[in-house]
Short mmCIF file of C-alpha atoms in Angstrom, two decimals:
data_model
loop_
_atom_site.label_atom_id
_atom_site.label_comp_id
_atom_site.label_asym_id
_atom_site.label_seq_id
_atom_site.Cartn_x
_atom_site.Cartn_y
_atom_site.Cartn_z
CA UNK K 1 44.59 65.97 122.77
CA UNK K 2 45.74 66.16 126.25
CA UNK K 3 47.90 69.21 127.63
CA UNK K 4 48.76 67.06 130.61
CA UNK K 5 49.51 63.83 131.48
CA UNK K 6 49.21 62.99 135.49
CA UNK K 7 50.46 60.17 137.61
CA UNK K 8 49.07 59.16 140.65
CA UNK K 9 50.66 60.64 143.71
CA UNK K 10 52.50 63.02 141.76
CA UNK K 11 51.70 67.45 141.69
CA UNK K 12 52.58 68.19 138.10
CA UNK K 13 52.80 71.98 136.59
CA UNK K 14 52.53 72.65 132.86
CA UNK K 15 52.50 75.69 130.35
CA UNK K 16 49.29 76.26 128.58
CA UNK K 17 48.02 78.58 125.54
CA UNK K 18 44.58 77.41 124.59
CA UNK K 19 41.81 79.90 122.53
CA UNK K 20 39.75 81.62 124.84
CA UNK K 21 35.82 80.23 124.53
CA UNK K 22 32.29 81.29 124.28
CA UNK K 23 31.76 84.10 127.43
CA UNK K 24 35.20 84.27 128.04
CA UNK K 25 35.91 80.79 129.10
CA UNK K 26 37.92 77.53 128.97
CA UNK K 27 37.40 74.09 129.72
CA UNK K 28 39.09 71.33 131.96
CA UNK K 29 38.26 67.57 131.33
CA UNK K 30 39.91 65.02 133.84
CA UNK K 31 38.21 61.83 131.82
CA UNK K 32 39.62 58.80 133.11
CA UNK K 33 39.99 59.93 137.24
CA UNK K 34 38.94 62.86 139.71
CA UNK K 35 41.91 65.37 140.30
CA UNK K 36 42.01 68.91 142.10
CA UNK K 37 43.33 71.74 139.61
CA UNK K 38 45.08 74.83 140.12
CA UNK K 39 44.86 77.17 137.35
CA UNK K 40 46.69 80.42 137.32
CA UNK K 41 46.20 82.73 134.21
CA UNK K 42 50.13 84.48 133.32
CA UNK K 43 49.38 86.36 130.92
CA UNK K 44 47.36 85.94 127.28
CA UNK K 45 47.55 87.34 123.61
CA UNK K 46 45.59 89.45 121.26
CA UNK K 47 45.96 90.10 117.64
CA UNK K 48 46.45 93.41 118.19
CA UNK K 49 48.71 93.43 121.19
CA UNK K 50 51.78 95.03 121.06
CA UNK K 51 54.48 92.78 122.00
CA UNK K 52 55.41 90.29 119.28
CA UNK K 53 56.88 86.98 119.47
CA UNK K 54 60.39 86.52 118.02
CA UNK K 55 61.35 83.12 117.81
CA UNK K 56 65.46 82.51 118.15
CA UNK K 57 67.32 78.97 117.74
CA UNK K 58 67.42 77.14 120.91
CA UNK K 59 70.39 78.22 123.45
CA UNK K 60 71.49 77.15 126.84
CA UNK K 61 71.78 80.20 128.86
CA UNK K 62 72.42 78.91 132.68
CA UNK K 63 73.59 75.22 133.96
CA UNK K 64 74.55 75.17 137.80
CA UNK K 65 76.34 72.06 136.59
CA UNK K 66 78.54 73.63 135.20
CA UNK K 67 78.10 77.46 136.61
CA UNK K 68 76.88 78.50 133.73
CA UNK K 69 74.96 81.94 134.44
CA UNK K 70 74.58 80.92 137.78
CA UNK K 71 77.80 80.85 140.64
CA UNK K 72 76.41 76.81 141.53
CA UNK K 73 73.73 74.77 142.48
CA UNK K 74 70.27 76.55 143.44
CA UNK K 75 70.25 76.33 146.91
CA UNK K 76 66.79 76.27 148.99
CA UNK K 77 64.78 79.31 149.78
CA UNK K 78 67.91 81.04 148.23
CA UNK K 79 66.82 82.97 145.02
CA UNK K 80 68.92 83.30 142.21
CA UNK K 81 69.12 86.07 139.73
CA UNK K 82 70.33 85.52 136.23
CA UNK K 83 70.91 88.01 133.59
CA UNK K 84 68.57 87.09 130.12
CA UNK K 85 68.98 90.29 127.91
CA UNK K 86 72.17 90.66 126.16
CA UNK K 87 72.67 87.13 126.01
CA UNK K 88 71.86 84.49 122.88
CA UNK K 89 70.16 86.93 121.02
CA UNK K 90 67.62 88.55 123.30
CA UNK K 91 67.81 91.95 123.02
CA UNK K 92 67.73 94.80 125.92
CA UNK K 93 64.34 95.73 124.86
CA UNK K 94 62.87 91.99 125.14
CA UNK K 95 59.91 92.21 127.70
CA UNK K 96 59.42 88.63 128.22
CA UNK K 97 61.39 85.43 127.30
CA UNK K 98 60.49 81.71 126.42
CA UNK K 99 62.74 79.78 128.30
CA UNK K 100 63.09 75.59 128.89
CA UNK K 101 63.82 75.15 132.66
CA UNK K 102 64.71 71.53 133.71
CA UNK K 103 65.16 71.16 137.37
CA UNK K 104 68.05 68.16 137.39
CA UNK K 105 69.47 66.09 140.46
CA UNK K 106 67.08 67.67 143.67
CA UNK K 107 68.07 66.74 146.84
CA UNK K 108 64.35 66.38 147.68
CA UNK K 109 60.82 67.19 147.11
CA UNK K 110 60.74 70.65 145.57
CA UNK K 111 59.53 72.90 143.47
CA UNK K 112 60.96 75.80 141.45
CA UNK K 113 59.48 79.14 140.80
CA UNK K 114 60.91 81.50 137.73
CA UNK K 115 60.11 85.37 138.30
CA UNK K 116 60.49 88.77 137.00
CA UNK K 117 63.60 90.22 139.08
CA UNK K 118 62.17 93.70 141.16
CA UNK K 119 63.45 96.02 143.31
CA UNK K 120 62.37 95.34 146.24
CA UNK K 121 62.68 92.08 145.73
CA UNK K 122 58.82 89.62 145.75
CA UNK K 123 58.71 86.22 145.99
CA UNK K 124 55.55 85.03 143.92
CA UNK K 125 53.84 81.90 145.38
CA UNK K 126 53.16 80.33 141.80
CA UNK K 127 55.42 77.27 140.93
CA UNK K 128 57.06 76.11 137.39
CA UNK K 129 57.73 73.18 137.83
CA UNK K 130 57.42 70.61 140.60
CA UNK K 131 60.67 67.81 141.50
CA UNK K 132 60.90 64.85 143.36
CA UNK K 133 64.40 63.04 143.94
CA UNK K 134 65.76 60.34 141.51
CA UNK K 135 64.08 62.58 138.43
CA UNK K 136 64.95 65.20 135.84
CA UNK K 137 61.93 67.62 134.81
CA UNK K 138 61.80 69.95 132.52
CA UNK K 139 58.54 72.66 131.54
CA UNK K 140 58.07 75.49 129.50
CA UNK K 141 58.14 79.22 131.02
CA UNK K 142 56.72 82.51 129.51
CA UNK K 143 58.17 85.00 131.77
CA UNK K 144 57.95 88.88 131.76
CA UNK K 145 61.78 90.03 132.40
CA UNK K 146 62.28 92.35 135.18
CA UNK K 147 64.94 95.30 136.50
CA UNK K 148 67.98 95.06 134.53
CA UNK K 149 67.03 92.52 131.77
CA UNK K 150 67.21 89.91 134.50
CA UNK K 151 64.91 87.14 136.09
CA UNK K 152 64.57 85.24 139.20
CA UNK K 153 64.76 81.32 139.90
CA UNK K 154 63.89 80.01 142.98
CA UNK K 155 63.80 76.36 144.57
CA UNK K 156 61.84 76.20 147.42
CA UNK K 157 62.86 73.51 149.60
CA UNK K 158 65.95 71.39 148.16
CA UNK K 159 69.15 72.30 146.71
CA UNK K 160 68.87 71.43 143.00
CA UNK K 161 70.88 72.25 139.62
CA UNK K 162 68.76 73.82 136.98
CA UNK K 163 68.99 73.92 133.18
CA UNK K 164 68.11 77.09 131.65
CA UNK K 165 67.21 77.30 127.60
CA UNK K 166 66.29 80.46 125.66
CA UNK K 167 63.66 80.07 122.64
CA UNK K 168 62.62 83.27 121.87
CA UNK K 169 61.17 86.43 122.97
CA UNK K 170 58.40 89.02 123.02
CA UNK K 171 59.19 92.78 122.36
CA UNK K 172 57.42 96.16 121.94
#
């Protein structure tokens, strides 16, 4: 089973939840050719921790298409704050959110970062998902909500509409 799929020339990001091993570890296999790998550990579970998943149907929360959520198009090294509690289901006490973000229609190499809003406001330096021109992407995010039930999207170096979909939630 493969959790990601690589094509040459191409930085790809993807979400993933894999069982903890022996001492505390996890394994990377690259079978077929030599890559570099950036891992960055978000967050993890435990069966006694005390935020629990709630799953919700599907919903489209944010479309710069159509602004939806957001005023317009993400515009680069702008961030972008929309609001995620209170809306499709997710309550005000929701502590993180499970959202599908597809970066659609970039102007140019890019790459989009999604963010707990904070006061002051950070910029992490982790990406979500990585675009090039001429191609729609779309990866999964697990993101802890921040100040006012809202979070932060930001595209880095290219104007670029993005998709926003709410799946569920995690909550004390």
């Amino acid at each position: 089973m493969s959790n990601l799929n690589l094509r040459a020339g191409r930085d790809q990001p993807n979400l993933v939840t894999v069982k903890v091993g022996d001492g505390g570890r996890v394994r990377f296999d690259a079978p077929v050719a030599a890559t570099y790998l950036l891992a960055d550990l978000a967050g993890y579970y435990t069966a006694t921790g005390d935020n629990g998943f709630v799953a919700l149907t599907p919903a489209r929360i944010a479309d710069t298409r159509y602004a939806q959520g957001f005023s317009g198009i993400l515009r680069a090294g702008q961030p972008q704050v929309l609001q995620v509690t209170g809306v499709a289901g997710v309550p005000s006490d929701a502590t993180a959110a499970v959202l599908n973000v597809t970066g659609s229609q970039p102007r140019n190499v890019t790459h989009i970062r999604v963010f707990p809003t904070t006061v002051p406001a950070t910029l992490p330096d982790v990406s979500s998902l990585n675009l090039v021109p001429g191609r729609d992407e779309a990866n999964l995010s697990i993101t802890r909500i921040g100040a006012g039930g809202k979070m932060s999207f930001y595209t880095h170096t290219a104007d670029t509409h993005l998709i926003v979909d709410v799946s569920g939630y995690f909550r004390k």
